[in-house]
XYZ file of C-alpha atoms in Angstrom:
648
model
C -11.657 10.085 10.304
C -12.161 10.409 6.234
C -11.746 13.805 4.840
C -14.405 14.133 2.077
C -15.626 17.424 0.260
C -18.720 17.390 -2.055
C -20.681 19.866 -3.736
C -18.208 21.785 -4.992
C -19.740 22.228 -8.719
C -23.690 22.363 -7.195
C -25.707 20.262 -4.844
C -26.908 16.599 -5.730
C -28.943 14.443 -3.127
C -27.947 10.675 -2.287
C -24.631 9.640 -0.743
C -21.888 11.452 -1.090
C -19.601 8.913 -1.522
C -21.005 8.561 -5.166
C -21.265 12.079 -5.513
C -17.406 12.467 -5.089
C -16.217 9.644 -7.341
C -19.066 9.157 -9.346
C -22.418 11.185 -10.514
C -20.226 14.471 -10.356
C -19.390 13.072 -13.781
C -22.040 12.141 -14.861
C -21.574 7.878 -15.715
C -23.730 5.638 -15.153
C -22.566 2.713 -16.752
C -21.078 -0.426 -14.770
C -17.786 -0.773 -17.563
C -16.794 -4.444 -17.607
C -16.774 -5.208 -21.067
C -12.951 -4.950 -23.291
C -12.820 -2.639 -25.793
C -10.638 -2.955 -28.687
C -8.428 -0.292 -27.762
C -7.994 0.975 -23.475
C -4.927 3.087 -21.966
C -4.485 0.717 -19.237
C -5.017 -3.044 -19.119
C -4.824 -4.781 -15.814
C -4.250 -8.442 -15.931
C -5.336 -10.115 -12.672
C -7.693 -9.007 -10.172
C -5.300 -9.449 -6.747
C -4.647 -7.552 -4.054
C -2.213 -5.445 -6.538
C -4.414 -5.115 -9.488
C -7.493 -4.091 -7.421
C -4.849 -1.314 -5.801
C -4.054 -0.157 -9.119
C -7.622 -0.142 -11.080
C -9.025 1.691 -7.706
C -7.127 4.616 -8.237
C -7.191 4.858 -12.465
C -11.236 4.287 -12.088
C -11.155 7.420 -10.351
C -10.139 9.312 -14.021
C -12.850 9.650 -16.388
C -10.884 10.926 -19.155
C -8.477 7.184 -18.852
C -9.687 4.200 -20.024
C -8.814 1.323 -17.707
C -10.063 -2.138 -17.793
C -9.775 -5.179 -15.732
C -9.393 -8.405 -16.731
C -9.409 -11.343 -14.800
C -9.060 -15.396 -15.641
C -11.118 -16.346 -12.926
C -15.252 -16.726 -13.132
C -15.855 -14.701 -10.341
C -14.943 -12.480 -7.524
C -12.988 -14.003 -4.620
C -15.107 -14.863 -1.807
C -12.261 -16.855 0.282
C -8.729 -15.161 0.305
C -5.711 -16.804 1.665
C -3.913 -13.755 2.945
C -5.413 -11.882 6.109
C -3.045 -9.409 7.905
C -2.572 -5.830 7.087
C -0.010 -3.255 8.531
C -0.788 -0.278 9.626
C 1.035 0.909 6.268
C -2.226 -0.653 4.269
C -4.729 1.235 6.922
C -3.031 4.493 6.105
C -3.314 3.644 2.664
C -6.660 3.006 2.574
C -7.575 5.740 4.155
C -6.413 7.592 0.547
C -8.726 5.364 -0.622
C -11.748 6.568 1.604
C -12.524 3.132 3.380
C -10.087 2.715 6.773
C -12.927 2.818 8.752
C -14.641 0.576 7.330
C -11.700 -1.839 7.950
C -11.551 -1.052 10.995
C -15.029 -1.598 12.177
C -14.653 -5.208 10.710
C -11.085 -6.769 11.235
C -9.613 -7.999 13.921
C -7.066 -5.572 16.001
C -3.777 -7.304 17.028
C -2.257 -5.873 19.759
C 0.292 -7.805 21.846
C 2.043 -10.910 20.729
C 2.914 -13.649 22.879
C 5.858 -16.386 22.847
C 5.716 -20.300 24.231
C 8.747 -22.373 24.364
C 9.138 -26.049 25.721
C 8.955 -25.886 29.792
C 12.359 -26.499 31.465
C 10.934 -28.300 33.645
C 8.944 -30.631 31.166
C 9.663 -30.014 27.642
C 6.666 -32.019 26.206
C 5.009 -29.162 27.694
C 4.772 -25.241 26.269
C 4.718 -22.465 28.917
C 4.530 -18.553 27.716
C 8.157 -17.346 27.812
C 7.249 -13.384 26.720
C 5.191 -10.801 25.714
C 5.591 -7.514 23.566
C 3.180 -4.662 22.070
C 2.619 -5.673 18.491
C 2.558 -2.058 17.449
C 4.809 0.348 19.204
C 4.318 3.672 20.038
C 3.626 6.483 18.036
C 4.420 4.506 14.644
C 1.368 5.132 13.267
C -2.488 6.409 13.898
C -3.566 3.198 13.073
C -3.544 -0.392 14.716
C -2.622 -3.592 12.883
C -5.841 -5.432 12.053
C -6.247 -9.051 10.589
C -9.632 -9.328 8.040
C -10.029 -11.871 4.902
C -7.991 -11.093 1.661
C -11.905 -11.223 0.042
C -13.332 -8.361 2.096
C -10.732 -6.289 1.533
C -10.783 -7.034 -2.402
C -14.265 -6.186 -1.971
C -13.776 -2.536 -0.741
C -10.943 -1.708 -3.605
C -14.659 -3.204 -6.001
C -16.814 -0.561 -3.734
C -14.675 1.981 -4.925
C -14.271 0.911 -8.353
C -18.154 0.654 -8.914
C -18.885 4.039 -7.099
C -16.191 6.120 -9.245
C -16.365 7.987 -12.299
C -15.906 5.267 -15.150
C -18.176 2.554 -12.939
C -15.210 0.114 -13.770
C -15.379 -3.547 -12.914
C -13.548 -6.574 -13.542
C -14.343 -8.553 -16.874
C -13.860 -12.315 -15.225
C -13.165 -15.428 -17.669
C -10.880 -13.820 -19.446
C -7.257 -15.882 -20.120
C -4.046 -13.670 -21.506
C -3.234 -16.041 -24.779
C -0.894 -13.520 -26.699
C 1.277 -10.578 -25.835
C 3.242 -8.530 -28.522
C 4.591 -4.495 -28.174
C 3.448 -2.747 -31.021
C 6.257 0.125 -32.137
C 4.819 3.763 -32.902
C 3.623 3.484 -37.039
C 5.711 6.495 -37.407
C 8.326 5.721 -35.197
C 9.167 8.782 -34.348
C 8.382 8.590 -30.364
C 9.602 6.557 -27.879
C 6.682 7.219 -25.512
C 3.597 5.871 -28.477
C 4.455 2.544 -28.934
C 1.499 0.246 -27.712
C 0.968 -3.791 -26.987
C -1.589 -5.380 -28.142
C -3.130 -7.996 -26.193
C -5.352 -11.312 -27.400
C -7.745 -12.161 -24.871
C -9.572 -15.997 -24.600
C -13.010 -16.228 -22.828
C -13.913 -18.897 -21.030
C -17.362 -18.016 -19.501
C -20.136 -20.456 -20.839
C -21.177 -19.465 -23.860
C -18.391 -17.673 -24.990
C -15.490 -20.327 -25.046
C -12.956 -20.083 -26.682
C -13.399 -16.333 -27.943
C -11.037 -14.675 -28.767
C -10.509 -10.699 -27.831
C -7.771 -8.338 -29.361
C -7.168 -4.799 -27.072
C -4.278 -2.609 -28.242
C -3.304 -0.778 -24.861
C -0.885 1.833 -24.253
C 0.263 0.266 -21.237
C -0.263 -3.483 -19.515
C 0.338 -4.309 -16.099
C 0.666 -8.195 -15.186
C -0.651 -8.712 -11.511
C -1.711 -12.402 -12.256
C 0.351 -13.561 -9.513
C 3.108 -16.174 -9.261
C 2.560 -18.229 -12.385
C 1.702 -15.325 -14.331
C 1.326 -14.676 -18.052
C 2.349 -11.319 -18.715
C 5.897 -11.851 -17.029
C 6.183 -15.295 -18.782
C 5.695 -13.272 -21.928
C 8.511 -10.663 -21.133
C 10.649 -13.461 -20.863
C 11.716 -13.056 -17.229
C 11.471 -15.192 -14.185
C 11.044 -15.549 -10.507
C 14.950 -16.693 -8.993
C 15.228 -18.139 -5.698
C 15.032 -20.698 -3.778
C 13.345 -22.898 -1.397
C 13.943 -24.227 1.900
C 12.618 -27.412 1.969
C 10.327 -26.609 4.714
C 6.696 -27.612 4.853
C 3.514 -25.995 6.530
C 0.181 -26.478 6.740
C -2.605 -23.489 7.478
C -5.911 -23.267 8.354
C -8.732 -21.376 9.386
C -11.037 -22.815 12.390
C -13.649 -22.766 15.045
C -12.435 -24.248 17.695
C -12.341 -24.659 21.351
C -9.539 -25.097 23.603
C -8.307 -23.963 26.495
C -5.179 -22.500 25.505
C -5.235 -19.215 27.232
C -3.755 -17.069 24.612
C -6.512 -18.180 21.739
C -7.006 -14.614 20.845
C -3.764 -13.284 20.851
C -1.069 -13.266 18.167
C 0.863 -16.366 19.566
C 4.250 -18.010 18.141
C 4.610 -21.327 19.630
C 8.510 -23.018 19.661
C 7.709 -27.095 20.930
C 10.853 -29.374 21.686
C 9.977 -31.477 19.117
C 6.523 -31.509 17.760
C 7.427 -28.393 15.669
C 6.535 -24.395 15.693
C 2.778 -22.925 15.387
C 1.508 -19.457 14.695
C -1.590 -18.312 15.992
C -3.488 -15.433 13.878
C -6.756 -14.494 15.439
C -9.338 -13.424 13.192
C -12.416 -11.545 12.205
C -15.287 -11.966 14.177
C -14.435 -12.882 17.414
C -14.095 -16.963 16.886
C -12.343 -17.674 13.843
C -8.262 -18.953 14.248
C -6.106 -19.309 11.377
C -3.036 -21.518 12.540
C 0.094 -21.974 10.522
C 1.389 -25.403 11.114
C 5.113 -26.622 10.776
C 5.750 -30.147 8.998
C 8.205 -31.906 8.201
C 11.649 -30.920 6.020
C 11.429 -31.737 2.730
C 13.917 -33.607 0.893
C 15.626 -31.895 -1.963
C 13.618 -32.533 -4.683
C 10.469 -33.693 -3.321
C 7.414 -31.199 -3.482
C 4.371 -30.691 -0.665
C 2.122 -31.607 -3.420
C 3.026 -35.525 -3.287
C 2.190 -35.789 -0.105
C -0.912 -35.238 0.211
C -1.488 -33.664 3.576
C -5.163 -33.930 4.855
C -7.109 -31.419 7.514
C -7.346 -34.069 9.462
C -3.155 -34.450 9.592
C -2.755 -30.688 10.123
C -5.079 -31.221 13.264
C -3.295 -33.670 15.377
C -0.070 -32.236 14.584
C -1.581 -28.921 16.079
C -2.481 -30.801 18.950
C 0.671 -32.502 19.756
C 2.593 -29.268 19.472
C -0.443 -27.626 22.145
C 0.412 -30.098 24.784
C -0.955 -29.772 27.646
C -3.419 -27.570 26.139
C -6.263 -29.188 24.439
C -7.862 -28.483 21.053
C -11.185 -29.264 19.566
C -11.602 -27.996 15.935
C -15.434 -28.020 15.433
C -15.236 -26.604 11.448
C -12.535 -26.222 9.219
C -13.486 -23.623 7.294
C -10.236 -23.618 4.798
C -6.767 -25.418 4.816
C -3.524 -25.399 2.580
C -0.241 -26.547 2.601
C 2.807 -24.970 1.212
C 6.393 -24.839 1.018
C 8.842 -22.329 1.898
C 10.570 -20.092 -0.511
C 12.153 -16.490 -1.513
C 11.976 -15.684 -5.391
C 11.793 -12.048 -7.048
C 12.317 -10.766 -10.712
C 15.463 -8.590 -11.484
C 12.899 -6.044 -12.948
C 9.205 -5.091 -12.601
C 9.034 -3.381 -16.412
C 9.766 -4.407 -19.994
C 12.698 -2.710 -20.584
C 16.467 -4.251 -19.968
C 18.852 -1.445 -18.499
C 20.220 -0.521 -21.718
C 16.494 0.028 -23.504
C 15.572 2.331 -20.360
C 18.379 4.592 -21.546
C 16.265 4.864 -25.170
C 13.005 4.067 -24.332
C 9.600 4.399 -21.704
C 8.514 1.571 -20.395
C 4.868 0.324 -20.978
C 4.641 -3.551 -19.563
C 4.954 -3.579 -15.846
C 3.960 -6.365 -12.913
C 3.000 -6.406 -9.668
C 2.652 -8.104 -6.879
C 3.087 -12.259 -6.697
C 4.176 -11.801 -10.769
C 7.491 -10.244 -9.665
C 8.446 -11.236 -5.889
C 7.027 -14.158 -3.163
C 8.107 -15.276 -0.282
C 6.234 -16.932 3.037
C 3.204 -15.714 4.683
C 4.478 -15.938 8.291
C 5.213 -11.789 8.921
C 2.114 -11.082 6.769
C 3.719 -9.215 4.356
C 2.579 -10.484 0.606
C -0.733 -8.824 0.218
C 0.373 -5.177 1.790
C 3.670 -5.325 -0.306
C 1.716 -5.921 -3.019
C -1.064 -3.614 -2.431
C 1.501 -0.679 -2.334
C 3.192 -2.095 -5.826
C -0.232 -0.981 -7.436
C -0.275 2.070 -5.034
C 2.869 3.137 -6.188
C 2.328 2.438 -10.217
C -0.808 4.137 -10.420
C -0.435 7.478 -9.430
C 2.610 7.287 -11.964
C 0.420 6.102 -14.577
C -2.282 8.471 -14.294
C 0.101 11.661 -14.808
C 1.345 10.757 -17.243
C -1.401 9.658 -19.269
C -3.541 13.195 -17.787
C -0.088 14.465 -19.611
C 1.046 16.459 -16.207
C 4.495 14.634 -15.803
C 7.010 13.230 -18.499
C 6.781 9.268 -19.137
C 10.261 9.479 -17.757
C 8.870 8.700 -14.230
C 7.771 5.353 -14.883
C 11.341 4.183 -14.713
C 11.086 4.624 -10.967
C 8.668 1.833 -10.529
C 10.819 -0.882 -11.299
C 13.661 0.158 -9.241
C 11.825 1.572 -6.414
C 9.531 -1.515 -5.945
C 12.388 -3.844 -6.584
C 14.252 -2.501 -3.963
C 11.091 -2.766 -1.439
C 10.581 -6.785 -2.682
C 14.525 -7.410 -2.301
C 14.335 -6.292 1.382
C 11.062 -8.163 2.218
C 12.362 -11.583 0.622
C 15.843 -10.632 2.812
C 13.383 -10.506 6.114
C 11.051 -12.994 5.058
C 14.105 -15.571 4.772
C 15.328 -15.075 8.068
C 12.000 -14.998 9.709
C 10.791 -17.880 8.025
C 14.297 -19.749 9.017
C 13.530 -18.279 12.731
C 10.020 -19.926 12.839
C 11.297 -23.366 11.305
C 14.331 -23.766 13.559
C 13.950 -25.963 17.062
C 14.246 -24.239 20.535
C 17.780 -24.731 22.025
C 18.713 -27.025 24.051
C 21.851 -25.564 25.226
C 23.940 -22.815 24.747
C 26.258 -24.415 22.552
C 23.759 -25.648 20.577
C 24.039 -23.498 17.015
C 21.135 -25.284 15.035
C 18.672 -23.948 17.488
C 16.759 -20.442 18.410
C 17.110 -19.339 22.033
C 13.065 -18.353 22.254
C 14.851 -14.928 23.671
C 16.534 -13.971 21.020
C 13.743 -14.585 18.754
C 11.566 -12.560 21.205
C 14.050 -9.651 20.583
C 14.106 -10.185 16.796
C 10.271 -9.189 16.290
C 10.761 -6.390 18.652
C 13.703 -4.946 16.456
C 11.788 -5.664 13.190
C 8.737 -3.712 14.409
C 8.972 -1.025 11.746
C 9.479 -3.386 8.922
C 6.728 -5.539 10.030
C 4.618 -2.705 10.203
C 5.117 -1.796 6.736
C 7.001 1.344 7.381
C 10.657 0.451 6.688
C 10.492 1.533 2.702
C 12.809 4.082 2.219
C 12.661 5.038 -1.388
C 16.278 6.554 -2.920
C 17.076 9.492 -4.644
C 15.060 9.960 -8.347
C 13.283 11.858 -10.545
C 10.450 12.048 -7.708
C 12.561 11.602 -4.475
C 14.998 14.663 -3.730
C 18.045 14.101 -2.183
C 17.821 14.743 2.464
C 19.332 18.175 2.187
C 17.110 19.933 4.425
C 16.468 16.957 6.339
C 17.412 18.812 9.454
C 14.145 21.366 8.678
C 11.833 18.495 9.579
C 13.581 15.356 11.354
C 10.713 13.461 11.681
C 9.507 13.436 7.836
C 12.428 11.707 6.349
C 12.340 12.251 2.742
C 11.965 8.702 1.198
C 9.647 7.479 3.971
C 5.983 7.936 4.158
C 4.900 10.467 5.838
C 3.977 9.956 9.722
C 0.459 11.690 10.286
C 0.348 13.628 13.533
C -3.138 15.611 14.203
C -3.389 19.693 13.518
C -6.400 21.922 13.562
C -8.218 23.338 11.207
C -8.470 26.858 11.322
C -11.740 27.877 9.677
C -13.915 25.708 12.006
C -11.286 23.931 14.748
C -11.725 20.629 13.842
C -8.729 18.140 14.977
C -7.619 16.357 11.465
C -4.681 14.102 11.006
C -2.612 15.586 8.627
C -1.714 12.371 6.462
C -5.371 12.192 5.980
C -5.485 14.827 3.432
C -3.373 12.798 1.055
C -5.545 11.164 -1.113
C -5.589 8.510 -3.962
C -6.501 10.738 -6.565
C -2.974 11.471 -8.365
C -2.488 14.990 -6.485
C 1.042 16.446 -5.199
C 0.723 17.866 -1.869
C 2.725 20.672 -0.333
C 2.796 21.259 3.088
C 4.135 25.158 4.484
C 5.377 24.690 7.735
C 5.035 28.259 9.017
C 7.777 30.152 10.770
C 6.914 31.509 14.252
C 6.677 34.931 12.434
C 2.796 36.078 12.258
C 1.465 34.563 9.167
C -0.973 37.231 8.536
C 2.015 39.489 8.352
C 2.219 40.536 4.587
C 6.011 40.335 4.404
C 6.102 37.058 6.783
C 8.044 33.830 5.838
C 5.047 32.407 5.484
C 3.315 34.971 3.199
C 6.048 35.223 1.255
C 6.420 31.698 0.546
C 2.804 31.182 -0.170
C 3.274 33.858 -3.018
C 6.431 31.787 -4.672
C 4.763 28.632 -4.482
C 1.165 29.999 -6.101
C 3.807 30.818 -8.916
C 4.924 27.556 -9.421
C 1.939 25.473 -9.034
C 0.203 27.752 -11.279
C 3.108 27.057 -14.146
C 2.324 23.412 -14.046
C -1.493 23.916 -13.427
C -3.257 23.187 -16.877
C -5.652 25.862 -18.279
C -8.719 26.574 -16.998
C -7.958 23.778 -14.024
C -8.519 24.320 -10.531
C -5.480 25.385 -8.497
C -5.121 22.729 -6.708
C -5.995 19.939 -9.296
C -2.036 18.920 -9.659
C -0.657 20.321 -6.636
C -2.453 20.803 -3.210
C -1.083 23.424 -1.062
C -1.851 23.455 2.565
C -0.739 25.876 5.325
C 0.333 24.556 8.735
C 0.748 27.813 11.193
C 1.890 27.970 14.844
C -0.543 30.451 16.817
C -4.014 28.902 17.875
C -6.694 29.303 15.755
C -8.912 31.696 18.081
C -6.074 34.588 17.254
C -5.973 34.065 13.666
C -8.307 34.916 10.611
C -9.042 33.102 7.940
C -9.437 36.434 5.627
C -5.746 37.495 6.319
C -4.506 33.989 4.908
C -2.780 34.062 1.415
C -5.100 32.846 -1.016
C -3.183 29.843 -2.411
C -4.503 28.073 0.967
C -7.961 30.005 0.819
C -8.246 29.569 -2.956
C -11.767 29.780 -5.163
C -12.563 26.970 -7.174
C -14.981 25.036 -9.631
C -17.853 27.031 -12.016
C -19.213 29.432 -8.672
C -15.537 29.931 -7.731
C -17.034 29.085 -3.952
C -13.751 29.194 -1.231
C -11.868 26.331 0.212
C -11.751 26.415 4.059
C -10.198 23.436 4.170
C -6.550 24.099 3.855
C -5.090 25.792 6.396
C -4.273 24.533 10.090
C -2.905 25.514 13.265
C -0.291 23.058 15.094
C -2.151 23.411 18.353
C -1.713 20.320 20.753
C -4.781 17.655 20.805
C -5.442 15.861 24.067
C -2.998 12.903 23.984
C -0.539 14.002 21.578
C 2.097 16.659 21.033
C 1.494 19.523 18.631
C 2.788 18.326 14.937
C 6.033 20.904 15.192
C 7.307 19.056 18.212
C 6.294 15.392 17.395
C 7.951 15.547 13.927
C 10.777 17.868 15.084
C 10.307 20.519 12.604
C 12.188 23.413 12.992
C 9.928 26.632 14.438
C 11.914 29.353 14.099
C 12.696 28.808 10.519
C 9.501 26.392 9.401
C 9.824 24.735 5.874
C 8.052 23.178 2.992
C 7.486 19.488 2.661
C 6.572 18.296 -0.978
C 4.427 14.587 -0.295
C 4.037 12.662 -3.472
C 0.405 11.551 -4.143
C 1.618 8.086 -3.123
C 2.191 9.469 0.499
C 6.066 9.563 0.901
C 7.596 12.137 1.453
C 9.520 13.421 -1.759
C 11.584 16.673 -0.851
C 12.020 19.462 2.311
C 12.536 23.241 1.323
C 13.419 26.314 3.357
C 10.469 28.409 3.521
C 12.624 31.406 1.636
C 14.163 28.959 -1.450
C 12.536 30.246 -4.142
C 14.082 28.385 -6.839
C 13.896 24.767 -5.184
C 10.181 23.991 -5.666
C 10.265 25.000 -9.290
C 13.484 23.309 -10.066
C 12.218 19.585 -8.298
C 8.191 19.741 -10.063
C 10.190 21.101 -13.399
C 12.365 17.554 -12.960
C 9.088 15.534 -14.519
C 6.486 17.980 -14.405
C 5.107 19.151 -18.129
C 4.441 23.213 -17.625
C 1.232 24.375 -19.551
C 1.327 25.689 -22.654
């Protein structure tokens, strides 16, 4: 359930989701035209740029803008499944349930190979959980690529700056633009010629100097052909066909997450969707030879259909609509960097020309990876970019985009390569027979993959904004690299069971979360009091003038008694703080780890040590980023004071 607090600077009627992102400032105006000069320009209105202009609409003071060479919106995406990694990250973004109420929920999977006893025939050989236990709050869903663009819109038009895309608009020039002074390695801009091509307007030109562009116009894109860098792989001369239908049939696993192995008609995947009828199939064809491309050969619905139906066999299949249908070949290719800057100008220079998504890394669709991978490219880039342009953090942590996203795309095109080759490769026929896939075995390999498939197998290294595990042992089950794994607490002023990750939200904050020791926190000289006093000291250093306290870091307290023997006056006021122009409390920030029915208190679930508690820093992108004793009262300081800019 969303966490949302309003009214914290006076009361305003209408819905409150506007008057969090939006009328509390005060705009009113939709912004979707390009003004000669912006702070971030967005090329390409994917599942990556949409990810990324969410969260920078959500700053008044930073001018974003959004441009996009198609006419319109999408209305018809090709990519459908989302982990429950995307869920928990839109629930920063304030609209998880709304996904949820709409998409479909995928929860077993099921596996057909040939029948032994007649291999023209498929019989179901297996079937596994597709989410296992405990790995996350939320379920993996399948809903169209379009809806889900058009929540990341929702929350663009209901935020403070009112952004939207500016559509027709083609990326004709490129150039950086050093600092006129050059004195700075952290002012030089790019400026950016712009070509309409709405009616009316063709061939209109548009010049934008931005301080910093970010390419997420997918795999032919512009901005990475102008950095002179390109997408290396390869292909494996595999074809498939997909489509979306309604159809009947009386295969008895229709709405299930199927993967089909025939003897020799080929492999199918089976994607249930949205709504209760709709299928999307993905449809082996034939190898391709080594030059030739899908394109030539002109594969028709129609084709894709009867191949389907030989590969059913003895099941029957009557497609009634077609409602969309591709083909494609298979292939791995990523960029050896997501920025501007060669390893030797990173040593000298910030960078300030980044891309995202399809632009730097793509691969097949079968594990459904693309559009959440992508998604969290822009997830990761934009609380980055919004520091440093609020001037809270050094430019010196947009270096860890490149290599912490490049890392992420060279382990999903290592995955995606064996999966794909998985899918593509014939059942065995016997057990000496190395060019086939014992249906077993490939059974076992999704149920060993679960974590990557569900989007949790990042593990971000060391940097500027990752400590390194040193006080792992404090809290085993938050690794520090890894997002972190919600479990539910209480809140103490009012007892209301919360998931924890939920307070994390896509607005740019730190979060620190004080793990009480067993000690009695209202105590004055207890671990916990204690701590609360050091850390008030060094979130106020890096807490602008005249800020709220908590509008770079969020502190919340996480205690062990039940919340019927505690008191919310006896709690230290960095988690009871006063805030905006009628300095009215927060009651929202501290919690009790008593047990919810179903699940284990958040102590024992994420193994976190009680007798000696601890401090767990959470970047605003939701991993993890460092664990602290409760009593190190240099630590904190010394990590923030790593990027962070102390006020003046």
């Amino acid at each position: 359930m969303s966490v949302l607090q309003f009214y914290l600077n006076g009361f305003r009627t209408g819905d409150p989701h506007d008057l969090y992102r939006a009328r509390e400032q005060g705009s009113d105006a939709i912004q979707n035209d390009v003004p000669e000069e912006v702070d971030v320009l967005i090329v390409g209105s994917g599942p990556a740029g949409l990810a990324l202009a969410a969260q920078l609409s959500l700053f008044p003071n930073i001018t974003t803008r959004l441009v996009e060479q198609k006419a319109e919106r999408l209305t018809l995406g090709q990519a459908d499944g989302l982990q429950v990694r995307s869920i928990e990250m839109f629930e920063a973004y304030g609209f998880s349930e709304r996904i949820l109420k709409e998409a479909y929920h995928i929860n077993e999977i099921t596996f057909w190979k040939p029948d032994e006893q007649n291999p023209e025939c498929i019989v179901r050989s297996g079937r596994i959980k597709d989410t296992g236990d405990d790995l996350s709050e939320f379920p993996h869903v399948i809903l169209n690529q379009a809806r889900v663009h058009d929540f990341f819109l929702d929350v663009m038009l209901r935020s403070s700056t009112r952004l939207q895309p500016s559509y027709s608009r083609k990326l004709k020039q490129l150039n950086l633009q050093p600092a006129k002074d050059g004195s700075s390695r952290d002012t030089s801009s790019v400026q950016v010629q712009l070509e309409r091509t709405d009616p009316g307007h063709e061939g209109q030109l548009e010049n934008v100097r931005a301080k910093y562009v970010v390419g997420c116009d997918g795999a032919r894109s512009a901005v990475r052909q102008a950095l002179g860098l390109k997408l290396e792989g390869d292909s494996a001369n595999q074809a498939w066909g997909v489509m979306d239908v309604l159809a009947v049939s009386d295969f008895p696993d229709w709405r299930t997450k199927v993967a089909i192995h025939s003897a020799s008609q080929g492999s199918i995947l089976i994607i249930p969707r949205e709504g209760g009828y709709l299928v999307r199939l993905y449809i082996e064809l034939d190898k391709l030879s080594a030059n030739e491309r899908i394109s030539s050969k002109k594969i028709s619905a129609d084709q894709l259909i009867e191949t389907a139906k030989r590969i059913f066999h003895p099941y029957t299949l009557d497609v009634k609509e077609v409602v969309w249908h591709s083909v494609y070949e298979i292939g791995q290719r990523l960029c050896s960097r997501f920025d501007n800057l060669t390893a030797q100008e990173a040593e000298s220079r910030y960078p300030n020309i980044f891309i995202a998504g399809d632009a730097c890394h793509t691969h097949s669709p079968k594990a459904g990876q693309g559009m959440n991978v992508s998604m969290q490219d822009g997830f990761n880039l934009a609380w980055k970019l919004a520091s440093v342009l609020n001037t809270t953090t050094s430019p010196s942590i947009l270096h860890t985009y490149s290599t912490e996203r490049q890392k992420v795309a060279q382990d999903l095109i290592n995955f995606d390569r064996e999966i794909a080759s998985m899918f593509s490769a014939r059942p065995k026929k016997t057990n000496d027979d190395e060019d086939g896939i014992d249906p077993a075995e490939f059974q076992k390999f999704f149920e060993k993959q679960g974590l990557f498939m569900a989007g949790l197998g990042t593990a971000y290294a060391p940097s500027l904004v990752t400590a390194n595990p040193v006080h792992q042992e404090l809290a085993k089950g938050f690794p520090i690299g890894e997002r972190l794994h919600s479990a539910p607490v209480i809140r103490l002023a009012d007892a209301k069971p919360i998931q924890l990750g939920h307070i994390v939200k896509a607005d740019g904050r730190w979060r620190v979360f004080i793990f009480a020791s067993a000690q009695d926190p209202a105590v004055p000289a207890s671990p916990f009091q204690l701590a609360c006093k050091t850390i008030a000291e060094v979130v106020d250093k890096f807490t602008p003038e005249g800020a709220d306290v908590d509008s770079v870091i969020d502190v919340r307290g996480i205690l062990q008694q039940g919340h019927a023997s505690l008191n919310i006056n006896d709690m230290p006021a960095i988690v009871w703080p006063q805030k905006g122009k009628f300095g009215l409390r927060d009651y929202e920030k501290a919690f009790c780890a008593e047990a919810v029915i179903g699940h284990k208190d958040i102590f024992t679930a994420r193994e976190i040590n009680r007798e000696k508690g601890c401090v767990v820093v959470v970047r605003p992108d939701q991993y993890v980023a460092n664990i602290l004793p409760l009593d190190d009262r240099n630590g904190l300081e010394k990590f923030f004071g790593g990027f962070m800019r102390a006020k003046k």
